[in-house]
Short mmCIF file of C-alpha atoms in Angstrom, two decimals:
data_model
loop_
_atom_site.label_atom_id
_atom_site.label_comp_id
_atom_site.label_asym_id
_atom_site.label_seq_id
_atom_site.Cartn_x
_atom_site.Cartn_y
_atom_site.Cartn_z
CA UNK A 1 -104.87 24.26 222.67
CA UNK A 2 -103.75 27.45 224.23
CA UNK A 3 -101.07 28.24 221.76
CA UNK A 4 -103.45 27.52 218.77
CA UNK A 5 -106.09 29.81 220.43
CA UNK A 6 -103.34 32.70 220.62
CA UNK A 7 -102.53 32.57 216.95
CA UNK A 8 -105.74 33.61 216.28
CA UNK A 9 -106.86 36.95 217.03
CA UNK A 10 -109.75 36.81 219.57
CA UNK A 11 -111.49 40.05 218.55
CA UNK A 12 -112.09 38.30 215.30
CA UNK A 13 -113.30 35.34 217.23
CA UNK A 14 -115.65 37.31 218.88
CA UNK A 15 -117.13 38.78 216.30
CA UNK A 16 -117.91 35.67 214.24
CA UNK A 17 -119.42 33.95 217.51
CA UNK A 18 -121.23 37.40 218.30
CA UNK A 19 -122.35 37.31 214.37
CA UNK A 20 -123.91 33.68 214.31
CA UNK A 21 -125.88 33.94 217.80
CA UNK A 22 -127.35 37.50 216.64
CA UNK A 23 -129.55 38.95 219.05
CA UNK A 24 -127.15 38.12 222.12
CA UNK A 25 -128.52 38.74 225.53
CA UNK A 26 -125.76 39.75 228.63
CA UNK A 27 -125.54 36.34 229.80
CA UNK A 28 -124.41 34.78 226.41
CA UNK A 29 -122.12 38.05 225.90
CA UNK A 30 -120.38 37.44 228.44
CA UNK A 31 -119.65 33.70 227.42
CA UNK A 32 -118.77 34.86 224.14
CA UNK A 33 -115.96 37.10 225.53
CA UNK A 34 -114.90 34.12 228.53
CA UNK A 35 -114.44 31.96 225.50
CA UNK A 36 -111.50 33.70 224.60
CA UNK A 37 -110.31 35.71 227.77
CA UNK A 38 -108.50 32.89 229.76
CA UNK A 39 -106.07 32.06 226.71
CA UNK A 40 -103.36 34.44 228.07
CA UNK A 41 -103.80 34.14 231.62
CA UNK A 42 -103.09 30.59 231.37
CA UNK A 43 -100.27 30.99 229.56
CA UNK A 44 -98.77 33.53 231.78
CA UNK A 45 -99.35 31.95 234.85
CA UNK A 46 -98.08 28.31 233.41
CA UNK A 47 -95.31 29.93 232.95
CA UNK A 48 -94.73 31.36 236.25
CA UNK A 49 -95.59 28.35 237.89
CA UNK A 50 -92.51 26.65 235.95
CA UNK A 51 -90.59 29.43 237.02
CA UNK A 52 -91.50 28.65 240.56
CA UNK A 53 -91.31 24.67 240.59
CA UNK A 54 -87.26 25.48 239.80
CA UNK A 55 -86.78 27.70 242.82
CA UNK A 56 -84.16 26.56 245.50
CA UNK A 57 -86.99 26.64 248.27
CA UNK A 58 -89.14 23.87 246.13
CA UNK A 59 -86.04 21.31 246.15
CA UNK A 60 -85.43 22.22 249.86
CA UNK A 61 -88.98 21.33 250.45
CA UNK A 62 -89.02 18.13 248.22
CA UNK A 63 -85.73 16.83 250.06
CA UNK A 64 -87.36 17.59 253.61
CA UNK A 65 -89.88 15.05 252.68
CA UNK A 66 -93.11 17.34 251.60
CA UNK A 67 -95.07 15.43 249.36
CA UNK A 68 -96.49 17.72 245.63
CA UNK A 69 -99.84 18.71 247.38
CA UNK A 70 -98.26 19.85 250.26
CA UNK A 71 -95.27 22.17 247.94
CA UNK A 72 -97.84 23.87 245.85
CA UNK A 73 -100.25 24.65 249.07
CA UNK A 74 -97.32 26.25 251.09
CA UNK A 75 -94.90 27.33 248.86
CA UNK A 76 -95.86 27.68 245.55
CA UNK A 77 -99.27 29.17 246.27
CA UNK A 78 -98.68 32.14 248.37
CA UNK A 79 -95.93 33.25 245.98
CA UNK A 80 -98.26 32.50 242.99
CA UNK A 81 -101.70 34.24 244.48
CA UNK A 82 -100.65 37.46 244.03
CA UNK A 83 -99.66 37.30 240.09
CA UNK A 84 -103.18 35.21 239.72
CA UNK A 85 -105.18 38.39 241.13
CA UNK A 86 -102.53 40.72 239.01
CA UNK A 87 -103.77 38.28 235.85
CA UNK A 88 -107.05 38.18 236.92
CA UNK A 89 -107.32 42.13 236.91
CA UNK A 90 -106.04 42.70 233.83
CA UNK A 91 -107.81 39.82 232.10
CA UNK A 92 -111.02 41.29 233.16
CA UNK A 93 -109.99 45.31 231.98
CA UNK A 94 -109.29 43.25 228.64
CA UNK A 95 -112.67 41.31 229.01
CA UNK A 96 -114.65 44.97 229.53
CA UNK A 97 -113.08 46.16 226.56
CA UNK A 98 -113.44 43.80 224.48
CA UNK A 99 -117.12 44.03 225.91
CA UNK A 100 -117.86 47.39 225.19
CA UNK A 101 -116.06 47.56 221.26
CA UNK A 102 -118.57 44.73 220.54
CA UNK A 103 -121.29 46.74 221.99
CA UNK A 104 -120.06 49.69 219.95
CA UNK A 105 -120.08 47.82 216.75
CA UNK A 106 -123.57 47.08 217.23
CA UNK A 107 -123.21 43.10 218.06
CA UNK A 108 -123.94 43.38 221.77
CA UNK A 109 -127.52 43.20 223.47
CA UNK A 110 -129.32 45.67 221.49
CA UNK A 111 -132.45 45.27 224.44
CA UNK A 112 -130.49 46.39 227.75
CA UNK A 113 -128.43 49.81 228.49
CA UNK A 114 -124.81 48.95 228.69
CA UNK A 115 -121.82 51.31 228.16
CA UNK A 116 -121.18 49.84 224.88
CA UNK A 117 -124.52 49.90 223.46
CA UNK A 118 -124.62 53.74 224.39
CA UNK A 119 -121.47 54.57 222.57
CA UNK A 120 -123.24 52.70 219.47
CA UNK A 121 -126.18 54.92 219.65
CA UNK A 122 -124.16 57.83 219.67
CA UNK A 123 -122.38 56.60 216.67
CA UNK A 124 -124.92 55.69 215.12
CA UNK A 125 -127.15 59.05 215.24
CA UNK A 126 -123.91 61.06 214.85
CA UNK A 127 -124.06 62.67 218.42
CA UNK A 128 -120.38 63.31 218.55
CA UNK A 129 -120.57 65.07 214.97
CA UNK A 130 -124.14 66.70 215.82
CA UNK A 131 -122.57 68.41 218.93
CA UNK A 132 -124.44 66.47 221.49
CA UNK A 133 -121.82 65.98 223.98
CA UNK A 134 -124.30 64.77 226.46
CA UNK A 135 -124.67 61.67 224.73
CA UNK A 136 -120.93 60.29 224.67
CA UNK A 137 -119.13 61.80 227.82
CA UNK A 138 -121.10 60.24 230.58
CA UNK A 139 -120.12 56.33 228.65
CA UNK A 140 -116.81 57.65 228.34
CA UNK A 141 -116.02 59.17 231.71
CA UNK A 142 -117.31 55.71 233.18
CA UNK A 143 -115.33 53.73 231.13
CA UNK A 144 -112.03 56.00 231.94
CA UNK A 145 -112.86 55.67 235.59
CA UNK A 146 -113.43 51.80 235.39
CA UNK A 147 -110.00 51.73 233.78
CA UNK A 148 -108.64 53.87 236.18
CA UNK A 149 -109.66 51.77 239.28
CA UNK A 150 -108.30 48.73 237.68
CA UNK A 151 -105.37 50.24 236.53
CA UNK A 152 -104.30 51.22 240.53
CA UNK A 153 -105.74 48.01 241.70
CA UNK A 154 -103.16 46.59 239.09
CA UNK A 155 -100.66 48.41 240.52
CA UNK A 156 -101.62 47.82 244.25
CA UNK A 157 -101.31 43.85 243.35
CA UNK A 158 -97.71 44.23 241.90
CA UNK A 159 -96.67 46.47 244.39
CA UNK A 160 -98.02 43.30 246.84
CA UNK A 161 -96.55 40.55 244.65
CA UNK A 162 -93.27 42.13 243.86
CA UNK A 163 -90.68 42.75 246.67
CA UNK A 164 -88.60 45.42 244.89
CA UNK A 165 -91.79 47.35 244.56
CA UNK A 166 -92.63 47.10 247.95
CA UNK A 167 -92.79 50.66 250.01
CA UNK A 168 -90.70 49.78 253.75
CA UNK A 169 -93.38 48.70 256.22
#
């Protein structure tokens, strides 16, 4: 299911859902966009976990007598937490933009004030080419902070998660 879902591109995915339930509110956006958000994540993180389950450490621990349950909770988890809070960052600076290009096609919640739904207005009255930079840099200069923050929390978690990264303590 996964791989088929990755074939096809989920901004045109979006779209067609956003397109048949027209008139969205921020509940039901925000399905639209989890619908297709957790296709690489669990790919990634599959992945890793394969990567893990071959580790020397997992056959000492099967051949000391732990049972499955017991190898993922101490020794597959707290080397896997760390890349599923790196995943889950960047899956959610993917899920806000995805979020706000929606918006700023028009197919978002029309009725509430969001980021995206501001940038649409301003496209659609021409603010940017009518000179009224009010309109667009406050959106803009919140998104590039939100991206910011994520971006360094990003970091932060693969500075945690990978030892070469790590700063001497």
């Amino acid at each position: 299911v996964v791989d088929v879902g990755l074939t096809i591109p989920s901004i045109l995915i979006l779209i067609l859902i956003a397109i048949a339930l027209r008139g969205v509110n921020p509940t039901e956006m925000s399905l639209i966009v989890a619908a297709t958000a957790w296709l690489w994540p669990t790919r990634t993180i599959r992945s890793q976990v394969l990567s893990l389950k071959e580790r020397a450490y997992v056959d000492v621990a099967r051949m000391s007598g732990m049972r499955g349950r017991e190898i993922i909770v101490r020794e597959l988890m707290p080397n896997l937490i760390p890349f599923i809070v790196a995943n889950l960052v960047n899956t959610t600076a993917s899920a806000i933009l995805a979020t706000i290009g929606m918006e700023a096609l028009g197919l978002g919640p029309t009725s509430h004030p969001t980021l995206g739904m501001t940038i649409y207005w301003v496209i659609l009255h021409a603010g940017v080419l009518g000179g009224y930079w009010w309109w667009w840099v406050a959106p803009v200069v919140i998104i590039v902070l939100i991206f910011i923050a994520l971006y360094l929390t990003s970091v932060g978690m693969d500075e945690l998660a990978n030892p070469r990264l790590r700063r001497s303590v």
